[in-house]
Amino acid sequence: MELFLPLEKQELIIACQRISFVFTSVLNVLSLYCILTKTAANQSGVRAYLLFIQILIVLTSVHNDVLFCSIPAFPAIAGFCLGWLCMIGLPPHSLEGVFIFLMALTCVAIMSCTLYRHQSIIPDTNPLRVSKSPYNISWIAGCGPFYIHRRTTGLLFAIYMSKTYLFIFTAVVLLLFWHMLFVLKNATNQSPSSVNIVRQSLIVLFIQIEVPLIMMMTPGCLLMTSIACECIPCKVTLPAYAALVLHPLSHNIILLTATPGYRRFIFRTL
């Protein structure tokens, strides 16, 4: 199906972007000035978040309206760009990725600001209140270069989002493998021997990548849960961390032993 964006619409989009950039730039300057000088004293904590969000808005505006200047061709996942960076030869895919990253970072900043305000309002006795870490770990300062992260709502939010992503990602991979095996099981246009060969290759691929993924995800989720709830003892988390550190070793062992061609090569070499 042919999809064509008339020249008139292209020019209209470009004109709207340029006009929008002019007005947005004026409002960006005004917003930055107000945030820096007119924010109420009792909102000093929120001001840092508002300033960061506003800086992201400025960067997004400059990138999308001047540097990238994308003309999409929806509903196709395609388009072209006329921005300065496009004209000097930078790849549009990378510029599109920067735009998506800025939008995503803005969403994260807004959520962080909301969580900060939420924690500043609810009482200490509220079950949703994030408590400070009760552990005294000052001794690590004498062991060498060290790192200590504050237990903040933003950090906990990132942990919960990471766990959710890992579960969804793993579930999607499992469903895709299940669907491939299901399609092969009901295939009628291939011989049984061909289906069996493809099925065996899928099983090998599953062992090559999905088993290491589960071996990485399980201790990773356990460690993130430990940080979030502080309810898993160190004698459990340390082995989980060891399993995570040893993941590259286990991944290579599984890859080399599960693949018949690799396994035969190693045995012949030995």
Protein backbone atom coordinates (compact mmCIF):
# COMPACT_ATOMS: atom_id res chain seq x y z
CA MET A 1 0.00 0.00 0.00
CA GLU A 2 1.44 3.32 -1.07
CA LEU A 3 1.83 5.99 1.58
CA PHE A 4 2.72 9.52 0.52
CA LEU A 5 2.90 12.73 2.53
CA PRO A 6 2.06 15.70 0.28
CA LEU A 7 4.55 18.53 0.07
CA GLU A 8 1.99 20.93 1.55
CA LYS A 9 1.71 18.85 4.71
CA GLN A 10 5.49 18.57 4.96
CA GLU A 11 5.85 22.33 4.77
CA LEU A 12 3.03 22.77 7.30
CA ILE A 13 4.74 20.45 9.79
CA ILE A 14 8.06 22.27 9.38
CA ALA A 15 6.39 25.66 9.79
CA CYS A 16 4.56 24.51 12.92
CA GLN A 17 7.81 23.21 14.41
CA ARG A 18 9.60 26.49 13.78
CA ILE A 19 6.78 28.62 15.17
CA SER A 20 6.43 26.30 18.15
CA PHE A 21 10.17 26.51 18.83
CA VAL A 22 10.08 30.31 18.97
CA PHE A 23 7.22 30.41 21.48
CA THR A 24 8.62 27.46 23.43
CA SER A 25 12.03 29.12 23.72
CA VAL A 26 10.50 32.27 25.19
CA LEU A 27 8.46 30.24 27.66
CA ASN A 28 11.49 28.10 28.53
CA VAL A 29 13.47 31.18 29.50
CA LEU A 30 10.56 32.50 31.55
CA SER A 31 10.05 29.12 33.25
CA LEU A 32 13.73 28.79 34.14
CA TYR A 33 13.77 32.31 35.58
CA CYS A 34 10.68 31.64 37.69
CA ILE A 35 11.98 28.31 38.95
CA LEU A 36 15.32 29.80 39.97
CA THR A 37 14.09 33.05 41.51
CA LYS A 38 10.37 32.82 42.27
CA THR A 39 9.97 29.37 43.79
CA ALA A 40 8.63 29.55 47.35
CA ALA A 41 11.13 28.89 50.12
CA ASN A 42 9.17 25.90 51.39
CA GLN A 43 9.43 24.35 47.92
CA SER A 44 13.24 24.33 47.78
CA GLY A 45 13.34 20.55 47.61
CA VAL A 46 10.91 20.45 44.72
CA ARG A 47 12.77 23.24 42.90
CA ALA A 48 15.69 20.96 42.07
CA TYR A 49 13.32 18.50 40.42
CA LEU A 50 11.46 21.24 38.56
CA LEU A 51 14.76 22.66 37.33
CA PHE A 52 15.93 19.27 36.08
CA ILE A 53 12.61 18.65 34.33
CA GLN A 54 12.75 22.09 32.72
CA ILE A 55 16.28 21.50 31.46
CA LEU A 56 15.09 18.26 29.88
CA ILE A 57 12.22 20.16 28.26
CA VAL A 58 14.69 22.68 26.82
CA LEU A 59 16.93 19.92 25.47
CA THR A 60 13.95 18.10 23.98
CA SER A 61 12.71 21.26 22.28
CA VAL A 62 16.10 22.14 20.80
CA HIS A 63 16.72 18.58 19.68
CA ASN A 64 13.31 17.94 18.14
CA ASP A 65 12.68 21.35 16.57
CA VAL A 66 16.18 22.33 15.44
CA LEU A 67 18.70 19.50 15.52
CA PHE A 68 16.42 16.62 14.48
CA CYS A 69 13.29 18.17 12.94
CA SER A 70 11.62 14.87 12.10
CA ILE A 71 8.82 14.50 9.56
CA PRO A 72 7.06 11.20 10.37
CA ALA A 73 5.18 9.07 7.88
CA PHE A 74 2.66 7.46 10.22
CA PRO A 75 1.24 4.84 10.42
CA ALA A 76 4.44 3.45 8.89
CA ILE A 77 7.34 3.33 11.32
CA ALA A 78 9.33 5.66 9.13
CA GLY A 79 10.07 9.27 8.35
CA PHE A 80 12.80 11.69 7.39
CA CYS A 81 14.51 14.59 9.11
CA LEU A 82 15.60 18.08 8.08
CA GLY A 83 17.40 19.23 11.21
CA TRP A 84 20.93 20.57 11.42
CA LEU A 85 22.40 17.30 12.65
CA CYS A 86 20.67 15.41 9.85
CA MET A 87 22.06 17.80 7.28
CA ILE A 88 25.65 17.20 8.42
CA GLY A 89 25.24 13.45 8.07
CA LEU A 90 24.37 12.09 11.51
CA PRO A 91 22.19 8.95 11.25
CA PRO A 92 18.46 9.64 11.78
CA HIS A 93 18.08 6.44 13.83
CA SER A 94 20.51 7.76 16.43
CA LEU A 95 18.80 11.16 16.57
CA GLU A 96 15.44 9.46 16.97
CA GLY A 97 16.89 7.42 19.83
CA VAL A 98 18.08 10.61 21.54
CA PHE A 99 14.57 12.07 21.28
CA ILE A 100 12.98 8.95 22.79
CA PHE A 101 15.61 8.90 25.53
CA LEU A 102 14.92 12.54 26.45
CA MET A 103 11.17 11.89 26.61
CA ALA A 104 11.68 8.80 28.76
CA LEU A 105 14.06 10.66 31.06
CA THR A 106 11.49 13.42 31.46
CA CYS A 107 8.90 10.84 32.54
CA VAL A 108 11.33 9.38 35.07
CA ALA A 109 12.12 12.86 36.42
CA ILE A 110 8.41 13.63 36.83
CA MET A 111 7.86 10.35 38.67
CA SER A 112 10.87 11.04 40.91
CA CYS A 113 9.52 14.48 41.79
CA THR A 114 6.13 12.98 42.60
CA LEU A 115 7.68 10.32 44.81
CA TYR A 116 9.80 12.92 46.61
CA ARG A 117 6.75 15.04 47.36
CA HIS A 118 4.81 11.97 48.42
CA GLN A 119 7.50 10.99 50.92
CA SER A 120 7.73 14.51 52.31
CA ILE A 121 4.01 14.55 53.13
CA ILE A 122 3.19 11.11 54.54
CA PRO A 123 4.06 10.51 58.23
CA ASP A 124 6.93 8.32 59.40
CA THR A 125 4.49 5.69 60.66
CA ASN A 126 2.90 5.21 57.25
CA PRO A 127 3.74 1.78 55.76
CA LEU A 128 4.60 3.43 52.44
CA ARG A 129 7.22 5.61 54.07
CA VAL A 130 10.75 4.79 52.88
CA SER A 131 12.96 4.41 55.92
CA LYS A 132 16.65 5.11 56.05
CA SER A 133 18.99 2.15 55.98
CA PRO A 134 19.48 0.82 59.53
CA TYR A 135 22.86 -0.73 58.77
CA ASN A 136 26.14 0.69 60.04
CA ILE A 137 28.57 0.10 57.18
CA SER A 138 31.14 2.77 57.95
CA TRP A 139 33.80 0.04 58.13
CA ILE A 140 33.87 -0.28 54.34
CA ALA A 141 35.62 3.12 54.14
CA GLY A 142 38.79 1.45 55.40
CA CYS A 143 38.70 -1.34 52.83
CA GLY A 144 39.49 0.74 49.76
CA PRO A 145 37.51 2.87 47.30
CA PHE A 146 33.86 2.47 48.26
CA TYR A 147 30.37 3.44 47.18
CA ILE A 148 27.25 4.08 49.25
CA HIS A 149 23.90 4.88 47.67
CA ARG A 150 21.23 6.73 49.57
CA ARG A 151 18.00 4.82 50.06
CA THR A 152 15.68 7.14 48.15
CA THR A 153 12.28 6.82 46.55
CA GLY A 154 13.84 7.30 43.13
CA LEU A 155 16.21 4.39 43.69
CA LEU A 156 13.41 2.13 44.93
CA PHE A 157 11.24 3.13 41.99
CA ALA A 158 14.06 2.22 39.60
CA ILE A 159 14.44 -1.15 41.32
CA TYR A 160 10.74 -1.96 41.05
CA MET A 161 10.67 -0.88 37.41
CA SER A 162 13.74 -2.99 36.66
CA LYS A 163 12.17 -6.04 38.27
CA THR A 164 8.97 -5.52 36.31
CA TYR A 165 10.93 -5.18 33.08
CA LEU A 166 12.92 -8.35 33.79
CA PHE A 167 9.78 -10.37 34.46
CA ILE A 168 8.04 -9.07 31.34
CA PHE A 169 11.15 -9.57 29.21
CA THR A 170 11.62 -13.15 30.40
CA ALA A 171 7.93 -13.94 29.94
CA VAL A 172 8.00 -12.61 26.37
CA VAL A 173 11.05 -14.70 25.52
CA LEU A 174 9.42 -17.82 26.97
CA LEU A 175 6.19 -17.15 25.09
CA LEU A 176 8.07 -16.68 21.82
CA PHE A 177 9.83 -20.02 22.24
CA TRP A 178 6.54 -21.68 23.16
CA HIS A 179 4.88 -20.19 20.09
CA MET A 180 7.67 -21.38 17.80
CA LEU A 181 7.36 -24.92 19.15
CA PHE A 182 3.58 -24.73 18.85
CA VAL A 183 3.84 -23.66 15.20
CA LEU A 184 6.23 -26.51 14.48
CA LYS A 185 3.94 -28.99 16.20
CA ASN A 186 1.07 -28.01 13.92
CA ALA A 187 3.14 -27.55 10.76
CA THR A 188 1.67 -29.39 7.78
CA ASN A 189 3.82 -28.03 4.96
CA GLN A 190 7.08 -29.58 6.18
CA SER A 191 8.28 -33.13 6.50
CA PRO A 192 8.51 -34.67 9.99
CA SER A 193 12.29 -34.91 9.68
CA SER A 194 12.59 -31.20 8.83
CA VAL A 195 10.31 -30.28 11.71
CA ASN A 196 12.37 -32.41 14.08
CA ILE A 197 15.62 -30.75 12.96
CA VAL A 198 14.18 -27.28 13.50
CA ARG A 199 12.72 -28.33 16.86
CA GLN A 200 16.08 -29.65 18.03
CA SER A 201 17.78 -26.42 16.97
CA LEU A 202 15.19 -24.42 18.92
CA ILE A 203 15.77 -26.52 22.02
CA VAL A 204 19.51 -25.96 21.72
CA LEU A 205 18.95 -22.22 21.25
CA PHE A 206 16.69 -22.17 24.30
CA ILE A 207 19.41 -23.78 26.40
CA GLN A 208 22.03 -21.43 24.93
CA ILE A 209 20.29 -18.16 25.78
CA GLU A 210 17.20 -18.68 27.93
CA VAL A 211 18.78 -20.83 30.63
CA PRO A 212 21.61 -18.29 31.18
CA LEU A 213 18.99 -15.54 31.22
CA ILE A 214 17.07 -17.26 34.00
CA MET A 215 20.33 -17.88 35.86
CA MET A 216 21.05 -14.15 35.63
CA MET A 217 17.52 -12.91 36.33
CA THR A 218 16.87 -15.04 39.41
CA PRO A 219 19.76 -13.79 41.58
CA GLY A 220 19.35 -10.29 40.15
CA CYS A 221 15.70 -10.10 41.21
CA LEU A 222 16.60 -11.59 44.58
CA LEU A 223 19.21 -8.89 45.16
CA MET A 224 16.86 -6.11 44.08
CA THR A 225 14.16 -7.48 46.38
CA SER A 226 16.66 -7.54 49.22
CA ILE A 227 17.50 -3.88 48.65
CA ALA A 228 13.85 -2.87 48.37
CA CYS A 229 12.45 -4.66 51.42
CA GLU A 230 15.61 -5.24 53.51
CA CYS A 231 14.09 -8.59 54.44
CA ILE A 232 16.59 -11.07 52.98
CA PRO A 233 19.66 -11.87 55.11
CA CYS A 234 23.21 -11.46 53.92
CA LYS A 235 23.83 -15.21 53.99
CA VAL A 236 21.31 -15.50 51.14
CA THR A 237 22.23 -12.40 49.16
CA LEU A 238 25.96 -13.10 49.06
CA PRO A 239 25.53 -16.45 47.24
CA ALA A 240 23.06 -14.72 44.91
CA TYR A 241 25.64 -12.06 44.15
CA ALA A 242 28.26 -14.76 43.59
CA ALA A 243 25.91 -16.44 41.10
CA LEU A 244 25.52 -13.12 39.30
CA VAL A 245 29.28 -12.55 39.17
CA LEU A 246 29.82 -16.09 37.86
CA HIS A 247 27.21 -15.65 35.14
CA PRO A 248 29.75 -15.08 32.31
CA LEU A 249 31.49 -18.33 33.28
CA SER A 250 28.26 -20.32 33.42
CA HIS A 251 27.04 -18.75 30.18
CA ASN A 252 30.15 -19.91 28.32
CA ILE A 253 29.98 -23.39 29.82
CA ILE A 254 26.33 -23.78 28.80
CA LEU A 255 26.98 -22.39 25.32
CA LEU A 256 29.92 -24.70 24.62
CA THR A 257 28.37 -27.84 26.10
CA ALA A 258 24.83 -27.42 24.76
CA THR A 259 25.81 -26.83 21.14
CA PRO A 260 26.68 -30.11 19.38
CA GLY A 261 29.07 -28.51 16.90
CA TYR A 262 30.98 -26.64 19.59
CA ARG A 263 31.05 -29.71 21.80
CA ARG A 264 32.44 -31.94 19.04
CA PHE A 265 35.12 -29.36 18.22
CA ILE A 266 36.26 -29.23 21.85
CA PHE A 267 36.36 -33.02 22.19
CA ARG A 268 38.34 -33.37 18.95
CA THR A 269 40.77 -30.70 20.08
CA LEU A 270 41.28 -32.35 23.45
